[in-house]
CSV table of C-alpha atoms in Angstrom, one decimal:
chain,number,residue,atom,x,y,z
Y,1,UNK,CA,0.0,0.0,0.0
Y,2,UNK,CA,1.2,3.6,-0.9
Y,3,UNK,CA,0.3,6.5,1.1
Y,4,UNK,CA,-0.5,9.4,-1.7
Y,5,UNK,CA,-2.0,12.1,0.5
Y,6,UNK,CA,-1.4,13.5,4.1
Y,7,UNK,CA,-4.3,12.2,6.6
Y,8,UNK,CA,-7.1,14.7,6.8
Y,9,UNK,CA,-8.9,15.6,9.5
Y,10,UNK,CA,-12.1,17.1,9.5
Y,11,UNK,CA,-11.6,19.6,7.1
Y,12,UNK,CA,-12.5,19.3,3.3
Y,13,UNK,CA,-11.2,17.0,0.7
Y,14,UNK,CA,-11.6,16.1,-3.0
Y,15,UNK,CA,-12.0,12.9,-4.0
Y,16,UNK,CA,-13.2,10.9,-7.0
Y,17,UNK,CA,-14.0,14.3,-8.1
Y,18,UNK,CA,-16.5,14.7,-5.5
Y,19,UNK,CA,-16.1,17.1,-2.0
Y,20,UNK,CA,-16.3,15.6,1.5
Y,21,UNK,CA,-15.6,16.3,4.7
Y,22,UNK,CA,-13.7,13.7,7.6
Y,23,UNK,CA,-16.7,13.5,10.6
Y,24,UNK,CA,-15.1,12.0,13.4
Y,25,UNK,CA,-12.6,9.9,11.0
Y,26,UNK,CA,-9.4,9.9,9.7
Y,27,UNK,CA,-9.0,10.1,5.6
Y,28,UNK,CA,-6.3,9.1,3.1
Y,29,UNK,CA,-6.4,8.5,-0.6
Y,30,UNK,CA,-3.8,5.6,-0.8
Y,31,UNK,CA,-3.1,3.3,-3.5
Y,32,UNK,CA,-4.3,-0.4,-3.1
Y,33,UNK,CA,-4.3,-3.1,-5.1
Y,34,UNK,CA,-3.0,-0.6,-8.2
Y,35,UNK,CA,-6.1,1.8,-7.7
Y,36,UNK,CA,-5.9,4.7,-5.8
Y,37,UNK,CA,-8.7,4.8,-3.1
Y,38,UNK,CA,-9.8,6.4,0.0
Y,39,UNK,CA,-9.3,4.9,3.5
Y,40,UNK,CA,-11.0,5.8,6.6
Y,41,UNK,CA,-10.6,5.2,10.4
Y,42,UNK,CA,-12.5,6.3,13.1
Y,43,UNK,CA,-10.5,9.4,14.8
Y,44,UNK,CA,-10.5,7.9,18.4
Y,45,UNK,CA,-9.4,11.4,19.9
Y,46,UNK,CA,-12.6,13.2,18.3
Y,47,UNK,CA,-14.8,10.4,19.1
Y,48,UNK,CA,-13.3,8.5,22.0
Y,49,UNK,CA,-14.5,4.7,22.2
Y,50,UNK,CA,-15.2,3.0,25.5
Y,51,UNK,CA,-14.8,-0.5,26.2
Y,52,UNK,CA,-16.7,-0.7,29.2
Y,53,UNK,CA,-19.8,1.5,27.6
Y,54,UNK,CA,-19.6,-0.3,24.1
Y,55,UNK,CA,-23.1,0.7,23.3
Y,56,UNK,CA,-22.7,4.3,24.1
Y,57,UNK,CA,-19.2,4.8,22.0
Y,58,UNK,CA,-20.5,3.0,18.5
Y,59,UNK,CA,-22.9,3.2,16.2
Y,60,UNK,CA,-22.5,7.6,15.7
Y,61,UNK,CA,-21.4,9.8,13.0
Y,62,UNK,CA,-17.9,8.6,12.0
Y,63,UNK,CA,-17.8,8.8,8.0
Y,64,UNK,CA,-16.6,11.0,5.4
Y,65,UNK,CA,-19.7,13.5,3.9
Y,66,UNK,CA,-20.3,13.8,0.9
Y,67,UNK,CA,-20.6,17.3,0.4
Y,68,UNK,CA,-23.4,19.8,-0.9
Y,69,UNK,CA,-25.8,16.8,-0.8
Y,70,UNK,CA,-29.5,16.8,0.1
Y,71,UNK,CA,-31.5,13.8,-0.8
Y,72,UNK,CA,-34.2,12.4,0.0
Y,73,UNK,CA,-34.5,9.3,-2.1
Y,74,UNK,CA,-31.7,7.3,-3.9
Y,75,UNK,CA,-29.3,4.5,-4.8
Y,76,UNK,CA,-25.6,4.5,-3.7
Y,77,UNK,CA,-23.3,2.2,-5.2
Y,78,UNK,CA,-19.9,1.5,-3.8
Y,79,UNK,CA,-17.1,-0.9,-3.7
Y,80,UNK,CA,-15.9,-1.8,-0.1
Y,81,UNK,CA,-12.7,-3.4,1.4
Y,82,UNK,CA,-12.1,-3.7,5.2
Y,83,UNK,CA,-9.2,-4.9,7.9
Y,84,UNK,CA,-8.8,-5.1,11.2
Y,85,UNK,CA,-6.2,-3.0,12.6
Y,86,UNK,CA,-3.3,-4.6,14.3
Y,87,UNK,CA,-3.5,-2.4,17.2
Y,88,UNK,CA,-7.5,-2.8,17.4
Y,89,UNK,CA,-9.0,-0.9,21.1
Y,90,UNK,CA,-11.5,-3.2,20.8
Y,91,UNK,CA,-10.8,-7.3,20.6
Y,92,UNK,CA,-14.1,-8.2,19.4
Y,93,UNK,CA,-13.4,-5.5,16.0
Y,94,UNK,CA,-15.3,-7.5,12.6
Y,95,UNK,CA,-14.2,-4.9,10.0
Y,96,UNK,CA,-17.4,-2.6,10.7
Y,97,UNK,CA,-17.3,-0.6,7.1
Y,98,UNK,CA,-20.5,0.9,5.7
Y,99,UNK,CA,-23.4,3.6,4.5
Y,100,UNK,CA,-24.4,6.3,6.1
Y,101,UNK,CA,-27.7,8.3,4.4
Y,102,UNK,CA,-29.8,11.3,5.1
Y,103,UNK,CA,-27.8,12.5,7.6
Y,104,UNK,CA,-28.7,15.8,8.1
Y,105,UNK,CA,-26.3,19.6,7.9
Y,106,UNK,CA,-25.2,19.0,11.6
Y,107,UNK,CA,-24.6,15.4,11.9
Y,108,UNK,CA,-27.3,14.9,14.4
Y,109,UNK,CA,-29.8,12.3,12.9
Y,110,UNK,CA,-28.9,9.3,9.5
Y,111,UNK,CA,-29.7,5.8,8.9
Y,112,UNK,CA,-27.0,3.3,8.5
Y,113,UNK,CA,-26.4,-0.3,7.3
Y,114,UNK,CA,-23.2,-1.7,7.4
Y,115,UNK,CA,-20.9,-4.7,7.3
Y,116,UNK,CA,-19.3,-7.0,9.7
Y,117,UNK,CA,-17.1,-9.5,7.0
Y,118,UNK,CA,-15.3,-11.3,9.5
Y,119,UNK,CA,-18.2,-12.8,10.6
Y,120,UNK,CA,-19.4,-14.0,7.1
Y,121,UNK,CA,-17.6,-16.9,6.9
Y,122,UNK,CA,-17.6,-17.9,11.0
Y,123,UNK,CA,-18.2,-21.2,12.5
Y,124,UNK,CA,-20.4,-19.8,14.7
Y,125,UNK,CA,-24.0,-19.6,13.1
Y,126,UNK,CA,-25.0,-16.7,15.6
Y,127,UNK,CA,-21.9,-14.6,14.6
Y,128,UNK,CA,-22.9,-15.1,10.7
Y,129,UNK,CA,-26.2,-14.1,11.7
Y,130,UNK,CA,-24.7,-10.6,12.4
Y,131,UNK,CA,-23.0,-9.8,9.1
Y,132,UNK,CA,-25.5,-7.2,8.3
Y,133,UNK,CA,-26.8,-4.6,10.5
Y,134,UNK,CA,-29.0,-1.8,10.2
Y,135,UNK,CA,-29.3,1.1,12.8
Y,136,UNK,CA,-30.4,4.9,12.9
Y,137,UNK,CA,-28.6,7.6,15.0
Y,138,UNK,CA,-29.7,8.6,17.5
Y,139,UNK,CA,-30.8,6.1,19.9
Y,140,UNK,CA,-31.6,2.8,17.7
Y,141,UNK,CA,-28.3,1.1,18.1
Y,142,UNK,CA,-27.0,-2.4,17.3
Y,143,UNK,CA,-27.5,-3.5,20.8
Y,144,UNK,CA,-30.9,-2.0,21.3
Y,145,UNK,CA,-32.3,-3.4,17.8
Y,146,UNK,CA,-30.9,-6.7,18.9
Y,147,UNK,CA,-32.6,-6.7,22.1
Y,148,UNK,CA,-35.9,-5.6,21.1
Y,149,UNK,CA,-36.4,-6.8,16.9
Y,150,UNK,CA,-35.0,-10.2,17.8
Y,151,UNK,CA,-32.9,-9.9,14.4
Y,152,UNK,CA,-35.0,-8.2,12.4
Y,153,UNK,CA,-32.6,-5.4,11.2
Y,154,UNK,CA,-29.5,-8.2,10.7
Y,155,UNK,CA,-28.9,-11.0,8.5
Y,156,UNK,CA,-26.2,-13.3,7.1
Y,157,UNK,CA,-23.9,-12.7,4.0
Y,158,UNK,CA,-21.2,-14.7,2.1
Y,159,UNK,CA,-18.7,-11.8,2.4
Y,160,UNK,CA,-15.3,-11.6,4.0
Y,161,UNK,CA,-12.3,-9.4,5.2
Y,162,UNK,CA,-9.7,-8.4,2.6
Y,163,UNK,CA,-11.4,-8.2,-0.4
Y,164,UNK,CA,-13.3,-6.0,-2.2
Y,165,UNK,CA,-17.0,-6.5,-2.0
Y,166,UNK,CA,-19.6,-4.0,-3.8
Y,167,UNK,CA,-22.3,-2.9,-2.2
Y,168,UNK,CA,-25.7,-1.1,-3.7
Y,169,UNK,CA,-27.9,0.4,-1.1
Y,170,UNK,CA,-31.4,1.9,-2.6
Y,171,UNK,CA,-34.2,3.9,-0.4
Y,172,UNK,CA,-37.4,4.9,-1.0
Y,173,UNK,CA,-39.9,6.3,1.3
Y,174,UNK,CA,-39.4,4.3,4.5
Y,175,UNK,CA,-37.9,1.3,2.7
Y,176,UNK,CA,-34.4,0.2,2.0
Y,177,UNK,CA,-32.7,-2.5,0.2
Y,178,UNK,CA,-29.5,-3.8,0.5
Y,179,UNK,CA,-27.8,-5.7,-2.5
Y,180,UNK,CA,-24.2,-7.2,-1.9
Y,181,UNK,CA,-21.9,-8.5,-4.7
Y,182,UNK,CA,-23.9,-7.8,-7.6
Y,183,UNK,CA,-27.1,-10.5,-6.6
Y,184,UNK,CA,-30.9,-9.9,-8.1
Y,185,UNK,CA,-32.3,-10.2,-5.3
Y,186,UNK,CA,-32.0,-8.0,-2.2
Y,187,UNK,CA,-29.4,-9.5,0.1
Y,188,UNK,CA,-31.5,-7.3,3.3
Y,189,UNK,CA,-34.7,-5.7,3.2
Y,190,UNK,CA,-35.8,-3.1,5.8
Y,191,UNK,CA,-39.3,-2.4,5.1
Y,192,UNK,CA,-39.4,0.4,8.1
Y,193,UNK,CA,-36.7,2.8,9.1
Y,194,UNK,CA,-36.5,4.1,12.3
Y,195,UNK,CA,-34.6,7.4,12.0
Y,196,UNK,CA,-36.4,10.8,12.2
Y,197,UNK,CA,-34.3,12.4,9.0
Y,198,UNK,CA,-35.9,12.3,6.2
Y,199,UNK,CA,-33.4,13.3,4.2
Y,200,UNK,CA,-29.5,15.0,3.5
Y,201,UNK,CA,-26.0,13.5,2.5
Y,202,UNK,CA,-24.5,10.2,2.4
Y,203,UNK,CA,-21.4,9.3,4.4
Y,204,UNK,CA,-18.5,6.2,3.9
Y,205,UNK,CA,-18.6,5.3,7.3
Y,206,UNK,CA,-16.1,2.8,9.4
Y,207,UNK,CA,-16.0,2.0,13.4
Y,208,UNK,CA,-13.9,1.1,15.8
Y,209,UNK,CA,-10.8,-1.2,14.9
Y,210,UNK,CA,-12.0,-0.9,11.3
Y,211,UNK,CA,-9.6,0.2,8.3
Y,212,UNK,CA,-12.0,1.0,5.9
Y,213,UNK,CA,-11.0,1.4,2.1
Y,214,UNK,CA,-14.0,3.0,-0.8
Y,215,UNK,CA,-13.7,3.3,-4.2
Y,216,UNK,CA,-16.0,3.9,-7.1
Y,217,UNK,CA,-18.4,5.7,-5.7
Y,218,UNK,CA,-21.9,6.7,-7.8
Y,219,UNK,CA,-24.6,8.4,-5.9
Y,220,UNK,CA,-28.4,9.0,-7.8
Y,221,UNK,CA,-31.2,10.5,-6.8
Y,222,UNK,CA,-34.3,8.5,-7.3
């Protein structure tokens, strides 16, 4: 991996020909795999992550924005890569990379689904259970969702760390779809979201112990 581009945080960036800011993260274009690409990490000094208070410290606004965005319905399409960093704060770290959408100008409310690949290809059948998960900030996190939907918002897929995986995310109304890998048919439905926005940007978001990489990125309004 090359490093092409000083970390940025927080402030403004360009890439892909599209502007964005670093919320709570850590960006880089870098070249991987002979493509240049953007990687992200969670800025753990801007948003600190405690181990005893898991489900207070995750599931926030740490992406990259895409700026001067406002939408209410779309499709994002995206190709994904994620690892687990060797110095990981947290043990139990899957690789969380994912979408952030209609979050709003000051970061306060979006919905999310994202990926945990390590747990694709588990032993466990519980931990591939949890590949997929959907949440919306504030206050419907994984752990709440879990307790009270009894899996409803998560769901299995055949993906993995280390490799590229493309994602398309389409929403409409109070419906989203999740396709993974390029498959007909919806790899996660969630016929209700729970978040209040009803529209705004889209973010490339990671979590804690996560380095996230993105590339190709196409976002349409529908």
């Amino acid at each position: 991996m090359i490093l092409l581009a000083a970390p940025m945080y927080g402030q403004q960036f360009t890439w892909e020909k599209q502007t964005f800011s670093a919320i709570n993260s850590i960006a880089k274009v870098v070249e991987l795999d002979g493509a240049k690409v953007l990687e992200v990490t969670r800025d753990l000094v801007k948003s600190p992550f405690d181990i005893n208070n898991i489900e207070n410290s995750v599931d926030g606004p740490t992406f990259v924005k895409l700026a001067n965005t406002d939408i209410e319905n779309g499709i994002i399409e995206v190709k994904m890569l994620s690892k687990i960093q060797v110095d990981s704060p947290f043990p139990q770290a899957r690789g969380f990379i994912g979408l952030a959408y209609r979050i709003d100008e000051a970061n306060t409310q979006f919905e999310n689904i994202y990926l945990r690949p390590s747990n694709g290809r588990a032993d466990d059948q519980l931990r591939r259970n949890h590949t997929v998960q959907y949440f919306a900030y504030p206050g419907y996190t994984f752990s709440r969702l879990r307790k009270e939907a009894n899996g409803l918002y998560e769901t299995y897929a055949d993906i993995g760390l280390n490799e590229w995986i493309d994602v398309r995310l389409e929403y409409q109304g109070e419906k989203v779809t999740l396709f993974i890998n390029n498959q007909k048919s919806p790899n996660f439905i969630v016929n209700k979201m729970l978040g209040k926005s009803t529209r705004g940007s889209i973010g490339l978001w990671v979590e804690v112990g996560t380095i996230g990489y993105f590339k190709d990125l196409k976002v349409t309004k529908n």
